[in-house]
PDB file of C-alpha atoms in Angstrom:
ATOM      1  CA  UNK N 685      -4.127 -46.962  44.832  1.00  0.00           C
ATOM      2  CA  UNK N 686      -2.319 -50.151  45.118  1.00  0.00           C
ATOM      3  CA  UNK N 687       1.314 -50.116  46.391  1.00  0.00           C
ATOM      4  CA  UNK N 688       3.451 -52.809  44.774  1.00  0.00           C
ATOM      5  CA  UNK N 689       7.202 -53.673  46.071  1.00  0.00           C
ATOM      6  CA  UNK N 690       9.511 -56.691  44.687  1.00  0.00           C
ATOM      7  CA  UNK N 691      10.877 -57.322  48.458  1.00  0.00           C
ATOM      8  CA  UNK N 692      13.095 -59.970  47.244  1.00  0.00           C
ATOM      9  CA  UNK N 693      14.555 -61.078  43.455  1.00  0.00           C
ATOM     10  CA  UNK N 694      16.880 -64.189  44.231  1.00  0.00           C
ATOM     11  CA  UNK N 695      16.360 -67.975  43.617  1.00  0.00           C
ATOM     12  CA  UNK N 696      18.084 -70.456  44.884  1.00  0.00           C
ATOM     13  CA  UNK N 697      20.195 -68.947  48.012  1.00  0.00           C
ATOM     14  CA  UNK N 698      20.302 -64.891  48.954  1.00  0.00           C
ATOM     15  CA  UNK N 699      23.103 -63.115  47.652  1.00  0.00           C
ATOM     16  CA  UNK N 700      24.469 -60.249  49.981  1.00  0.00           C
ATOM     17  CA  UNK N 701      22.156 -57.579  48.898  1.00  0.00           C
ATOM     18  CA  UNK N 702      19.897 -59.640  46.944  1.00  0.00           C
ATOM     19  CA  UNK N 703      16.905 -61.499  49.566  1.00  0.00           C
ATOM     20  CA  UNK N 704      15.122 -64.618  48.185  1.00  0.00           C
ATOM     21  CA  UNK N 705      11.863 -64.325  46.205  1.00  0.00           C
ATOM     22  CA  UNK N 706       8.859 -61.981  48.013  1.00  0.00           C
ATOM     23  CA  UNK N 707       6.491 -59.710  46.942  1.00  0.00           C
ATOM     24  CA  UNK N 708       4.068 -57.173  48.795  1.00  0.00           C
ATOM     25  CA  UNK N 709       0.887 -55.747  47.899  1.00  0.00           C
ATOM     26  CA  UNK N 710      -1.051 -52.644  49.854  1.00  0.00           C
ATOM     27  CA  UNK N 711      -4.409 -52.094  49.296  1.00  0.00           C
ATOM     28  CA  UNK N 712      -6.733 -49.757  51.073  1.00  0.00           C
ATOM     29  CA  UNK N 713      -5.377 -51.188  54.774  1.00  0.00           C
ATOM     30  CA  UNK N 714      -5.271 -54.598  53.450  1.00  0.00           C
ATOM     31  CA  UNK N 715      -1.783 -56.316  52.752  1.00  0.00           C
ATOM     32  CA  UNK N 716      -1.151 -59.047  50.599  1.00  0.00           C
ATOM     33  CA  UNK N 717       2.510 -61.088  50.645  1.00  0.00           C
ATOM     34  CA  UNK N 718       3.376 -63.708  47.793  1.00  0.00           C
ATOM     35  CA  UNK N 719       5.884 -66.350  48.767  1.00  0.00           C
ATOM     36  CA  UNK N 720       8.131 -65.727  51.859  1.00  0.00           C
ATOM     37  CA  UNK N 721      11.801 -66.784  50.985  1.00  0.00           C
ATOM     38  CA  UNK N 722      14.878 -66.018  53.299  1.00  0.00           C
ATOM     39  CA  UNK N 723      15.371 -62.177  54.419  1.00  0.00           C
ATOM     40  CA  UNK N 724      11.369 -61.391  53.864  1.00  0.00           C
ATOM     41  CA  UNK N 725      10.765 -59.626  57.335  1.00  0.00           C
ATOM     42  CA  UNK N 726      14.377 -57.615  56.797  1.00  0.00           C
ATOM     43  CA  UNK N 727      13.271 -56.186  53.340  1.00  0.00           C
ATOM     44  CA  UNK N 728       9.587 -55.469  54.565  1.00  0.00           C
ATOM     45  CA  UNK N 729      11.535 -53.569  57.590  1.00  0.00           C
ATOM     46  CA  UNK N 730      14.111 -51.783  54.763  1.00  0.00           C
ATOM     47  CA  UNK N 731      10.277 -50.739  53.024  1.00  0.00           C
ATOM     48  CA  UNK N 732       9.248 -49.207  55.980  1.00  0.00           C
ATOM     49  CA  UNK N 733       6.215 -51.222  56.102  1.00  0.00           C
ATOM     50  CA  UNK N 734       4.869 -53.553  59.119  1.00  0.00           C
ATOM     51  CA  UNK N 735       3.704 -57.215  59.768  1.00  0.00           C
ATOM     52  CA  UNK N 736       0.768 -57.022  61.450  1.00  0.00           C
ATOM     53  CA  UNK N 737      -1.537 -55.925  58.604  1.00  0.00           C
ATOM     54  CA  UNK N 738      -0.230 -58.792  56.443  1.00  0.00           C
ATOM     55  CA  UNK N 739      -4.122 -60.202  55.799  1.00  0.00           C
ATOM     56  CA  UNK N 740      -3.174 -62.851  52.815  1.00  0.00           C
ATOM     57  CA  UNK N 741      -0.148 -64.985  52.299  1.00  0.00           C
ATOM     58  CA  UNK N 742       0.105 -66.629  49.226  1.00  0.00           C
ATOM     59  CA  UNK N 743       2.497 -69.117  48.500  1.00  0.00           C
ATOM     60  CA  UNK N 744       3.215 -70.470  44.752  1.00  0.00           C
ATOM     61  CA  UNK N 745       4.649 -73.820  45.296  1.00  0.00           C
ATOM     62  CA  UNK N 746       6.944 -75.746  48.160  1.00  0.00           C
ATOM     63  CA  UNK N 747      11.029 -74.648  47.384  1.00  0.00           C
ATOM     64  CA  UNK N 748      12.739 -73.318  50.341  1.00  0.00           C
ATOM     65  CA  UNK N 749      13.709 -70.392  48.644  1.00  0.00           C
ATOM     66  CA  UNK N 750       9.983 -69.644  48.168  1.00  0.00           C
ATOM     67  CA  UNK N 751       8.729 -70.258  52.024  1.00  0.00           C
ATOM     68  CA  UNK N 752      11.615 -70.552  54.298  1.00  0.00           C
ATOM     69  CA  UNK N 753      11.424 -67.234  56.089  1.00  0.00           C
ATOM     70  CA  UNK N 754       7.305 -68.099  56.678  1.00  0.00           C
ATOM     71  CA  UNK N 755       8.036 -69.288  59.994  1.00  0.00           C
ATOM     72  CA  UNK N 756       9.877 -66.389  61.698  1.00  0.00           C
ATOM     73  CA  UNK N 757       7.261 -63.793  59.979  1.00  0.00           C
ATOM     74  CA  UNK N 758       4.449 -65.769  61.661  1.00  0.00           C
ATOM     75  CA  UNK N 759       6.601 -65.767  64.811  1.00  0.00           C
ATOM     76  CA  UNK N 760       6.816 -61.811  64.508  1.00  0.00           C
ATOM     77  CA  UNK N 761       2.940 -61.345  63.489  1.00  0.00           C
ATOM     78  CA  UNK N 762       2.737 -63.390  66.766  1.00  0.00           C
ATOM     79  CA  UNK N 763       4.765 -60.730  68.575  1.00  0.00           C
ATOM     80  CA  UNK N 764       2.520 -57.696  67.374  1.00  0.00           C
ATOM     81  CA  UNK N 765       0.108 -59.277  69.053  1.00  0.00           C
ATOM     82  CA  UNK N 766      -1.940 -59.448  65.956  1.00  0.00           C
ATOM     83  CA  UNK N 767      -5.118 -61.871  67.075  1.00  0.00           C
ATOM     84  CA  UNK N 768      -6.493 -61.455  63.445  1.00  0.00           C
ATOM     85  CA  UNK N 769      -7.322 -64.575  61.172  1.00  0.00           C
ATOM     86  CA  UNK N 770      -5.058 -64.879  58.568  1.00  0.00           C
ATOM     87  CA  UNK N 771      -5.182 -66.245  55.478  1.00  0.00           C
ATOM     88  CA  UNK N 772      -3.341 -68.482  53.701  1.00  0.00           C
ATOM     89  CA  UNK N 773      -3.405 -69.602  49.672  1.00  0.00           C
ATOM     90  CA  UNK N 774      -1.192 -72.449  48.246  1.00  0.00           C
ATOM     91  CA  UNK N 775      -0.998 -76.063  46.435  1.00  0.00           C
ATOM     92  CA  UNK N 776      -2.629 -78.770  48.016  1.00  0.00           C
ATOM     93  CA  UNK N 777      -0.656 -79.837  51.217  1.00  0.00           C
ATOM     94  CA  UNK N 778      -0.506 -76.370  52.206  1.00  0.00           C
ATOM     95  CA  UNK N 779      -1.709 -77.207  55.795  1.00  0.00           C
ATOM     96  CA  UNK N 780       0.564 -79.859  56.444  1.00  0.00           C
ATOM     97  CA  UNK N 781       3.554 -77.945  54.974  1.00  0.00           C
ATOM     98  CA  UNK N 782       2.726 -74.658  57.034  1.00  0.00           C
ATOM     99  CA  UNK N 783       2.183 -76.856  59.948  1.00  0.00           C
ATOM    100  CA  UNK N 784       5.664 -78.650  59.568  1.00  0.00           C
ATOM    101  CA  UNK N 785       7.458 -75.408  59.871  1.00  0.00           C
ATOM    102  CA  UNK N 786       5.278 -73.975  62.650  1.00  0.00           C
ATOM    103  CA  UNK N 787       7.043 -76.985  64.552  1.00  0.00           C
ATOM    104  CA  UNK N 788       9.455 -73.760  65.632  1.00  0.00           C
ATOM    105  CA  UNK N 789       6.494 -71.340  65.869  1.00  0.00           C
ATOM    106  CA  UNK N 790       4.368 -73.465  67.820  1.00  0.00           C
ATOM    107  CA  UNK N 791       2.108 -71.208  69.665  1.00  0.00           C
ATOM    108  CA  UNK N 792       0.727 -68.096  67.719  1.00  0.00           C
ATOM    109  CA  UNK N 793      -2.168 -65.734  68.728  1.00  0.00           C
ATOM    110  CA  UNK N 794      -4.442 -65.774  65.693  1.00  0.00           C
ATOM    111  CA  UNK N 795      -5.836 -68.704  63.495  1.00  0.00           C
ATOM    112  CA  UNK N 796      -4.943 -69.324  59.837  1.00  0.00           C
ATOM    113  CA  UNK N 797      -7.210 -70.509  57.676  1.00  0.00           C
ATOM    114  CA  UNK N 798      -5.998 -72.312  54.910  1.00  0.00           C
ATOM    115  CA  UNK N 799      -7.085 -72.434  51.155  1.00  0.00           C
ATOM    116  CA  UNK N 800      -5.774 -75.140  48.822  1.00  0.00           C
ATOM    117  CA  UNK N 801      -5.655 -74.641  45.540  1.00  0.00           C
ATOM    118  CA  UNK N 802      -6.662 -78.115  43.281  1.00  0.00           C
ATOM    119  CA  UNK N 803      -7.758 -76.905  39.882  1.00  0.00           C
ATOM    120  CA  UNK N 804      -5.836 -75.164  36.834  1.00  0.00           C
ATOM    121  CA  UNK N 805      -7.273 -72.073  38.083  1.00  0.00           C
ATOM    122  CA  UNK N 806      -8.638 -70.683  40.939  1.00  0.00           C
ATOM    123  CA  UNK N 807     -10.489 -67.694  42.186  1.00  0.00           C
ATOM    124  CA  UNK N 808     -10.682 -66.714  45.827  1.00  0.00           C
ATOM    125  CA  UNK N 809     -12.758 -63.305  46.158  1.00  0.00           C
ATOM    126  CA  UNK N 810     -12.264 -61.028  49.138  1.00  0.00           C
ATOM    127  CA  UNK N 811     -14.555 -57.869  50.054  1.00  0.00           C
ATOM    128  CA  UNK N 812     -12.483 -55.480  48.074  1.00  0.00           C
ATOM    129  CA  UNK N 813      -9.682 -56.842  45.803  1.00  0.00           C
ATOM    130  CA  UNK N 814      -9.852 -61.106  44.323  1.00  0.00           C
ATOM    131  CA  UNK N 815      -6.848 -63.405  44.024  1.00  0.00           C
ATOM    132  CA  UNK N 816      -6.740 -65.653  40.514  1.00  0.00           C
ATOM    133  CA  UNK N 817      -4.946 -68.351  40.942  1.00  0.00           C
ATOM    134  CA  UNK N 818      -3.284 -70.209  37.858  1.00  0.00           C
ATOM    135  CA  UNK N 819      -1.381 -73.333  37.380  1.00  0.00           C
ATOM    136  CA  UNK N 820       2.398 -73.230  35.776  1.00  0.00           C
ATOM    137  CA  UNK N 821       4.570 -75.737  34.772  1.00  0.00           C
ATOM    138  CA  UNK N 822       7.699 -76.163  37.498  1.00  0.00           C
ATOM    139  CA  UNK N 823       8.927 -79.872  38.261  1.00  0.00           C
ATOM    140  CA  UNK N 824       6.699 -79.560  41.628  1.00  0.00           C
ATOM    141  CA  UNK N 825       3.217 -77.970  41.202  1.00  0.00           C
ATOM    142  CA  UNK N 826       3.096 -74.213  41.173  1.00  0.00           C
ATOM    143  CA  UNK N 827       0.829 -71.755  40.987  1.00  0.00           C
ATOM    144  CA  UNK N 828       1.278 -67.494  39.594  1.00  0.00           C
ATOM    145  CA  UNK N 829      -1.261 -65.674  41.259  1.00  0.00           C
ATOM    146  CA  UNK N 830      -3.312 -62.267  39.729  1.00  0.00           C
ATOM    147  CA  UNK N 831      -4.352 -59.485  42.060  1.00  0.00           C
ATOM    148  CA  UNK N 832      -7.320 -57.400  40.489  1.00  0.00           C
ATOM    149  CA  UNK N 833      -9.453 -54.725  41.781  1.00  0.00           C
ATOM    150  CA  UNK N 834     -12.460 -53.820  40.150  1.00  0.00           C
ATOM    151  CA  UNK N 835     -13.820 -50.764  39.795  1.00  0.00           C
ATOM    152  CA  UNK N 836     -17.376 -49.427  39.939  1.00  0.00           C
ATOM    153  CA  UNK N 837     -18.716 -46.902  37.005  1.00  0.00           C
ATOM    154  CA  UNK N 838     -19.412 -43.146  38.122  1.00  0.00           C
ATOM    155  CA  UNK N 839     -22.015 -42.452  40.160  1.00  0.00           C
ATOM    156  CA  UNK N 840     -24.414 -39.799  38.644  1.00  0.00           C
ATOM    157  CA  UNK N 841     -25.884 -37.893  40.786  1.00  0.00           C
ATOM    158  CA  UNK N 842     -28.142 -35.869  38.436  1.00  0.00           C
ATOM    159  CA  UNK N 843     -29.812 -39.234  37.466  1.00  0.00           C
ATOM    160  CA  UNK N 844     -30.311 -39.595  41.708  1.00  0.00           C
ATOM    161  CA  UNK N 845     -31.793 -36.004  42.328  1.00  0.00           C
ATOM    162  CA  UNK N 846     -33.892 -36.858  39.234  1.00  0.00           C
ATOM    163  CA  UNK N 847     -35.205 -39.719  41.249  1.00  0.00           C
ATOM    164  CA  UNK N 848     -35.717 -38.308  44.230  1.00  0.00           C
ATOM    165  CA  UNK N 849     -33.227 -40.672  45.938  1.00  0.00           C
ATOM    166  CA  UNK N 850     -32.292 -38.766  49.549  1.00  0.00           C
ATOM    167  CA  UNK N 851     -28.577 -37.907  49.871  1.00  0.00           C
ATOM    168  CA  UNK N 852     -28.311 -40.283  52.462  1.00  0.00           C
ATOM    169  CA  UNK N 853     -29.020 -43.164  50.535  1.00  0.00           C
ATOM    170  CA  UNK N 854     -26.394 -42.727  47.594  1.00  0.00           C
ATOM    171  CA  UNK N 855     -23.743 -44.073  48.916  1.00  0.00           C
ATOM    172  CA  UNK N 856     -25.309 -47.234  49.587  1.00  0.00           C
ATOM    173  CA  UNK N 857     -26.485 -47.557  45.952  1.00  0.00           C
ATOM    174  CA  UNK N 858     -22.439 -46.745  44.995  1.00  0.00           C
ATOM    175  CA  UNK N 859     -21.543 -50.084  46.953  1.00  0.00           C
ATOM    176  CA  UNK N 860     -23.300 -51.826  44.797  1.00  0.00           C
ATOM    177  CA  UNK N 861     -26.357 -52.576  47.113  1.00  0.00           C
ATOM    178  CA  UNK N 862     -29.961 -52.064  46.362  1.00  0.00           C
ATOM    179  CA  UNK N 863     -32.404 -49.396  48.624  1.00  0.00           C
ATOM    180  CA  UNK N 864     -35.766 -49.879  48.876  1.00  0.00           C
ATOM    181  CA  UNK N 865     -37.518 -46.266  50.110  1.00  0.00           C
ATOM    182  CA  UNK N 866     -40.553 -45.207  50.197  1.00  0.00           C
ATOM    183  CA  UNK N 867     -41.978 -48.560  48.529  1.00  0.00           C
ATOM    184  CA  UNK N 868     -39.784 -47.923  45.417  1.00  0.00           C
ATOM    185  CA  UNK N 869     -36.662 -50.096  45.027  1.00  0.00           C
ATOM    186  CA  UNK N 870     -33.594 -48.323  43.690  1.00  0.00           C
ATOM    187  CA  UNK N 871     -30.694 -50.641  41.978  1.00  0.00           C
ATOM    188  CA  UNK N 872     -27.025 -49.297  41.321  1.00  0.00           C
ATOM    189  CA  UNK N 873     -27.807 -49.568  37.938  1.00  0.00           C
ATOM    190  CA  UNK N 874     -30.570 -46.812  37.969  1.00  0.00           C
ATOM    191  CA  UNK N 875     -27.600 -44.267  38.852  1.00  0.00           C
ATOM    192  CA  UNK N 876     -24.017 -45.909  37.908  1.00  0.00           C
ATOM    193  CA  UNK N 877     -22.124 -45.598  34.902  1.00  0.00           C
ATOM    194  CA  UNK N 878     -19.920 -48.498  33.559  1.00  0.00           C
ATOM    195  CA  UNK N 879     -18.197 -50.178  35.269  1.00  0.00           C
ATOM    196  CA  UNK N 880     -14.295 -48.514  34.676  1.00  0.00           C
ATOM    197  CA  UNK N 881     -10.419 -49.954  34.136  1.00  0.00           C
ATOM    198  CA  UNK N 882      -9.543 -51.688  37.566  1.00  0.00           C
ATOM    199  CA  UNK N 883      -6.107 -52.572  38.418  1.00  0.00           C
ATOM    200  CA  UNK N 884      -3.885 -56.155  37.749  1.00  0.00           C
ATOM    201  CA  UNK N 885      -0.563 -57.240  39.211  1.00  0.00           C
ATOM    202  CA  UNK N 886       0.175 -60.744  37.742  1.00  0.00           C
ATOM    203  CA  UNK N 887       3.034 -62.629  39.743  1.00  0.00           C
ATOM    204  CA  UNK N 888       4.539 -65.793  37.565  1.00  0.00           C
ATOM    205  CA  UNK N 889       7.580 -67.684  38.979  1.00  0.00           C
ATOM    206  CA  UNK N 890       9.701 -71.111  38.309  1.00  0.00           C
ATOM    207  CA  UNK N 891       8.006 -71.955  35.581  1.00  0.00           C
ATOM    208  CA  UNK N 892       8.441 -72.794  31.699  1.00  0.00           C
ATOM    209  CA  UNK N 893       6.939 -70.574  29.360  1.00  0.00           C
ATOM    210  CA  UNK N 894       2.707 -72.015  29.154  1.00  0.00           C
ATOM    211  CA  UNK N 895      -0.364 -70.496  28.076  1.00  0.00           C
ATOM    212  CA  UNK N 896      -1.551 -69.720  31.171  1.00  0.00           C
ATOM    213  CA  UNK N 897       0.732 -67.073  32.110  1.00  0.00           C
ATOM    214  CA  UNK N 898      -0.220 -65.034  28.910  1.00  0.00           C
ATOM    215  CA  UNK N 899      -3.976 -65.333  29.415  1.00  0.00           C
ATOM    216  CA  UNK N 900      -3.352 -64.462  33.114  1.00  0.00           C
ATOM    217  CA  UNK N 901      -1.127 -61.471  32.511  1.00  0.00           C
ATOM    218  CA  UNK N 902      -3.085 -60.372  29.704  1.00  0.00           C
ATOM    219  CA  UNK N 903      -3.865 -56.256  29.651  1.00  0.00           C
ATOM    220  CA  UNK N 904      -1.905 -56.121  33.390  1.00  0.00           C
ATOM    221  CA  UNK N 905      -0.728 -53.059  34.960  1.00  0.00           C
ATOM    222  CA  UNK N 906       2.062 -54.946  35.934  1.00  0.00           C
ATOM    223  CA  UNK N 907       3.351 -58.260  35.019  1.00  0.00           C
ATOM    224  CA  UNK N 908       6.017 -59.585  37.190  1.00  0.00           C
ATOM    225  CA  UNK N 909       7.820 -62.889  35.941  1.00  0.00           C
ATOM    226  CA  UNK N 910      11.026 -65.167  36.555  1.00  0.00           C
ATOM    227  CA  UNK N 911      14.374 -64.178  34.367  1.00  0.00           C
ATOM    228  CA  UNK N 912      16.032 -67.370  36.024  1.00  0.00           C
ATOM    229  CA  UNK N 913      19.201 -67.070  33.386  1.00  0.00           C
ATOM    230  CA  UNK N 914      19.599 -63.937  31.144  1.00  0.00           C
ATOM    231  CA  UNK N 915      22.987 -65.466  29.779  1.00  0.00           C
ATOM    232  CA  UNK N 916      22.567 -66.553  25.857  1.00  0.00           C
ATOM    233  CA  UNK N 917      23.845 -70.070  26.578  1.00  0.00           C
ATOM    234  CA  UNK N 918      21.470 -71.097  29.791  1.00  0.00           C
ATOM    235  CA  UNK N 919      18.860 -72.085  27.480  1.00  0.00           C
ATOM    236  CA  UNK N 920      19.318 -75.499  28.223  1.00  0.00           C
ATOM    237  CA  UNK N 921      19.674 -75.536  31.802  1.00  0.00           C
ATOM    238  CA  UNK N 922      16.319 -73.768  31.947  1.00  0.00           C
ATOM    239  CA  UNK N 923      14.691 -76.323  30.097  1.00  0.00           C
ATOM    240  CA  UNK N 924      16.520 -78.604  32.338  1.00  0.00           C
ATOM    241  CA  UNK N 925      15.246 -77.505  35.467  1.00  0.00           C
ATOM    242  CA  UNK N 926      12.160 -75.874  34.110  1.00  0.00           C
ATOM    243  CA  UNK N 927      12.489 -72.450  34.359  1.00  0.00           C
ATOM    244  CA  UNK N 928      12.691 -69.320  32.068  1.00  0.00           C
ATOM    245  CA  UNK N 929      15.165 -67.425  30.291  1.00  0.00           C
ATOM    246  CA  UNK N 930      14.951 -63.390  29.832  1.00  0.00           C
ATOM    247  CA  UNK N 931      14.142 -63.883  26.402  1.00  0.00           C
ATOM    248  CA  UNK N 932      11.506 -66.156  27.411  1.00  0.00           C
ATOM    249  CA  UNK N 933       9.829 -63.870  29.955  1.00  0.00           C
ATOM    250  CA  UNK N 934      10.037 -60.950  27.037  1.00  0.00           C
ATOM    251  CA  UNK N 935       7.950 -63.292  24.547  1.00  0.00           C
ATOM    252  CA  UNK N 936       5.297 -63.491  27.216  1.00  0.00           C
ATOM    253  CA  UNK N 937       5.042 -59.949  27.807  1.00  0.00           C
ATOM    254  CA  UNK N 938       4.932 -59.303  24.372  1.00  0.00           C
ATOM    255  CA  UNK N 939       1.515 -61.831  23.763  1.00  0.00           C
ATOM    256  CA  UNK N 940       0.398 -60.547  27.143  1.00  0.00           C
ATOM    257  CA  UNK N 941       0.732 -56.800  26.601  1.00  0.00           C
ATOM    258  CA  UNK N 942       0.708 -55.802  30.561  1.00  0.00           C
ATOM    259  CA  UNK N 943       1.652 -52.271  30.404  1.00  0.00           C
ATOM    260  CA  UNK N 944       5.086 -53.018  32.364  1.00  0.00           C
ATOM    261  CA  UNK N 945       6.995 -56.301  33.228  1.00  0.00           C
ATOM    262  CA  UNK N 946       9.580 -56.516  35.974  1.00  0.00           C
ATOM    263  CA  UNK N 947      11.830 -59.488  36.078  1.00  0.00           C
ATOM    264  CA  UNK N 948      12.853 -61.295  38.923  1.00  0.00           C
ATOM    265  CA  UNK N 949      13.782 -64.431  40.471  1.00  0.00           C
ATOM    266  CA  UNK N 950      17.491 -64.175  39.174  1.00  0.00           C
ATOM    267  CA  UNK N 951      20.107 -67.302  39.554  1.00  0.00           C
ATOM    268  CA  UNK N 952      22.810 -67.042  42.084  1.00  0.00           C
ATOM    269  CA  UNK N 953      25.031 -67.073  38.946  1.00  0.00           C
ATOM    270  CA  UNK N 954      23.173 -63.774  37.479  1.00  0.00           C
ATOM    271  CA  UNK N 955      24.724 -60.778  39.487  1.00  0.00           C
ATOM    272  CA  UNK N 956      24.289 -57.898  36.810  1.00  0.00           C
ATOM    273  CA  UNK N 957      20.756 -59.010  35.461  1.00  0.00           C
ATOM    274  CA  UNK N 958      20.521 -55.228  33.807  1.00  0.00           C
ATOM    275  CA  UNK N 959      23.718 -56.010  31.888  1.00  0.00           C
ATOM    276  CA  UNK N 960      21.095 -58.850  29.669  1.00  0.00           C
ATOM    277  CA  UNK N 961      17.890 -55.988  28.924  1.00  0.00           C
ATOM    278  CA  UNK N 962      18.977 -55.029  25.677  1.00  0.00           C
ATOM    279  CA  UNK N 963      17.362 -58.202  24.097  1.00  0.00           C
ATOM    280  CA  UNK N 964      14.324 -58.026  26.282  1.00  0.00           C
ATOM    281  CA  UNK N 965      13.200 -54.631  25.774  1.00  0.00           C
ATOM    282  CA  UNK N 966      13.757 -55.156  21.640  1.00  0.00           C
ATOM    283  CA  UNK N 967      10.889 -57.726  21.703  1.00  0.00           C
ATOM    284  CA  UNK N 968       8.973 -55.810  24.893  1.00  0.00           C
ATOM    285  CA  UNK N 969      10.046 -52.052  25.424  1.00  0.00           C
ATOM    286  CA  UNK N 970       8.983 -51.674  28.541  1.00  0.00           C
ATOM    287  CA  UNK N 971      10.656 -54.649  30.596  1.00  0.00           C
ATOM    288  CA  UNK N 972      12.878 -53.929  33.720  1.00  0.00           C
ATOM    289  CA  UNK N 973      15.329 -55.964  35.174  1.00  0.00           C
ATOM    290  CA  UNK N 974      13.685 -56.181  39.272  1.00  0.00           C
ATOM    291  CA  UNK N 975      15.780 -55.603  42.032  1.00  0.00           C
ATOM    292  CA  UNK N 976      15.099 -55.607  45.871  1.00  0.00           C
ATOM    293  CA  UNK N 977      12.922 -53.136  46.875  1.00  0.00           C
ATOM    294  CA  UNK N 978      11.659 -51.887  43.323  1.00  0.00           C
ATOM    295  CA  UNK N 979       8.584 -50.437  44.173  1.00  0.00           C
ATOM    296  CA  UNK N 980       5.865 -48.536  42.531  1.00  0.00           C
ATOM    297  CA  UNK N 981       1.918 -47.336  43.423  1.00  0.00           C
ATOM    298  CA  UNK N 982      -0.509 -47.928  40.752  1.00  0.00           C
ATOM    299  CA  UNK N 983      -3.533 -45.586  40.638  1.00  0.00           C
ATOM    300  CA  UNK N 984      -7.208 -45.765  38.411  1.00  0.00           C
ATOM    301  CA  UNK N 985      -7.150 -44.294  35.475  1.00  0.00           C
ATOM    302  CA  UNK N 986      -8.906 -41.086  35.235  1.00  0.00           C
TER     303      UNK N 986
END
């Protein structure tokens, strides 16, 4: 199961009940935070979820509205007394930006250890869950970032008796590793099914609509994505300032075909984002408009 929640939807400046861009993934004791904009550490309080665990913080390009509440979370992982290494994914410079801010969070307990992204897209794999990173189009360089978890086919344990593989030994084989017993070598593949439907949360923000966002989002569980302006006549100034419309994000989903899109990332300007949907969900049905603390757990398919 992975447990997704939308901490914060703003852009720009936090609105009274409306905390700058954030978003935090659970999965299997591992926690994953994307971007870390003002009012992070109150919404993952108002969640009723902790710091310490945070294992990957991934940050999609170098706004303050994106990054400005990184420095008091690290303070506060400090505090936990959290000695962990954690990790941290952004654009190149990401070291010297991180290290700028820790100016005011000098002295913290565990290391970080940095990974900069350079190309148009980027995979970083971790022991359970990997992290694609792809390249969007913002007027500073940003990245959306993919969570997916793989998952292995059944094990059949009919085919293992068969064998005469020892009980002991089968879960070994279901990790994927190879057992050598008796002088016979067994491979997963002797006793595994195919491999079955893992799970995909694609995260795309301040960006025009490009390519990479469909091929990224394509078949998601969940496809999160900026609705910057939802108001008919803001067309212009997201061109301007290179960001997306509703309509926009809708045309993506629709290529994409996640099986749900939240929208987020709203202007200061937006304060009823729901009261645009009704042109989003006529080109993509199942669209919501994302609001702090939206949150949902995504389980394998039978």
């Amino acid at each position: 199961m992975l447990d997704v929640c939308l901490l914060g939807t703003g852009g720009m400046m936090p609105l009274p009940r409306r905390w700058l861009t954030s978003l935090m993934c659970r999965y299997n004791g591992s926690n994953i935070l994307i971007d870390c904009g003002e009012g992070t550490q109150v919404a993952i309080k108002q969640k009723g979820w902790t710091f310490k665990p945070i294992d990957v913080i991934c940050i999609t390009h170098y706004h303050a509205d994106h990054i400005s509440g990184l420095p008091g979370l690290l303070l506060t992982m400090g505090n936990a007394e959290r000695t962990e290494p954690l990790t941290m994914i952004g654009p190149k410079g990401l070291e010297r930006v991180v290290n700028s801010l820790r100016t005011i969070a000098p002295e913290l307990p565990f290391e970080i250890h940095f990974i900069e992204l350079n190309d148009n897209a980027q995979t970083i794999q971790f022991e359970e869950y990997r992290i694609n990173a792809f390249k969007v189009k913002h007027n500073v360089t940003c990245y959306g970032y993919s969570i997916e978890i793989d998952r292995s086919g059944k094990f059949d344990a009919e085919k293992a008796k068969k064998l005469d593989i020892p009980i002991n030994k089968w879960s070994v084989l279901q990790k994927g590793e190879t057992v050598e017993w008796e002088g016979n070598l067994y491979t997963p593949d002797m006793v595994m099914g195919a491999p079955r439907k893992g799970l995909k949360v694609t995260y795309s923000t301040d960006t025009r609509p490009v390519d990479s966002i469909v091929t990224a989002a394509a078949g998601a569980d969940l496809f999160i994505c900026e609705g910057m302006y939802g108001e008919p006549d803001k067309e212009a100034k997201a061109i301007e300032h290179k960001h997306m419309t509703f309509k926009e994000a809708a045309t993506i989903a629709k290529t994409a075909a996640p099986k749900e899109m939240w929208l987020t990332h709203y202007s200061p300007s937006l304060v009823k984002p729901w009261l645009y949907m009704d042109e989003v969900t006529e080109i993509f049905p199942n669209a919501k408009a994302g609001k702090d603390g939206m949150s949902v757990d995504l389980r394998f398919e039978d």
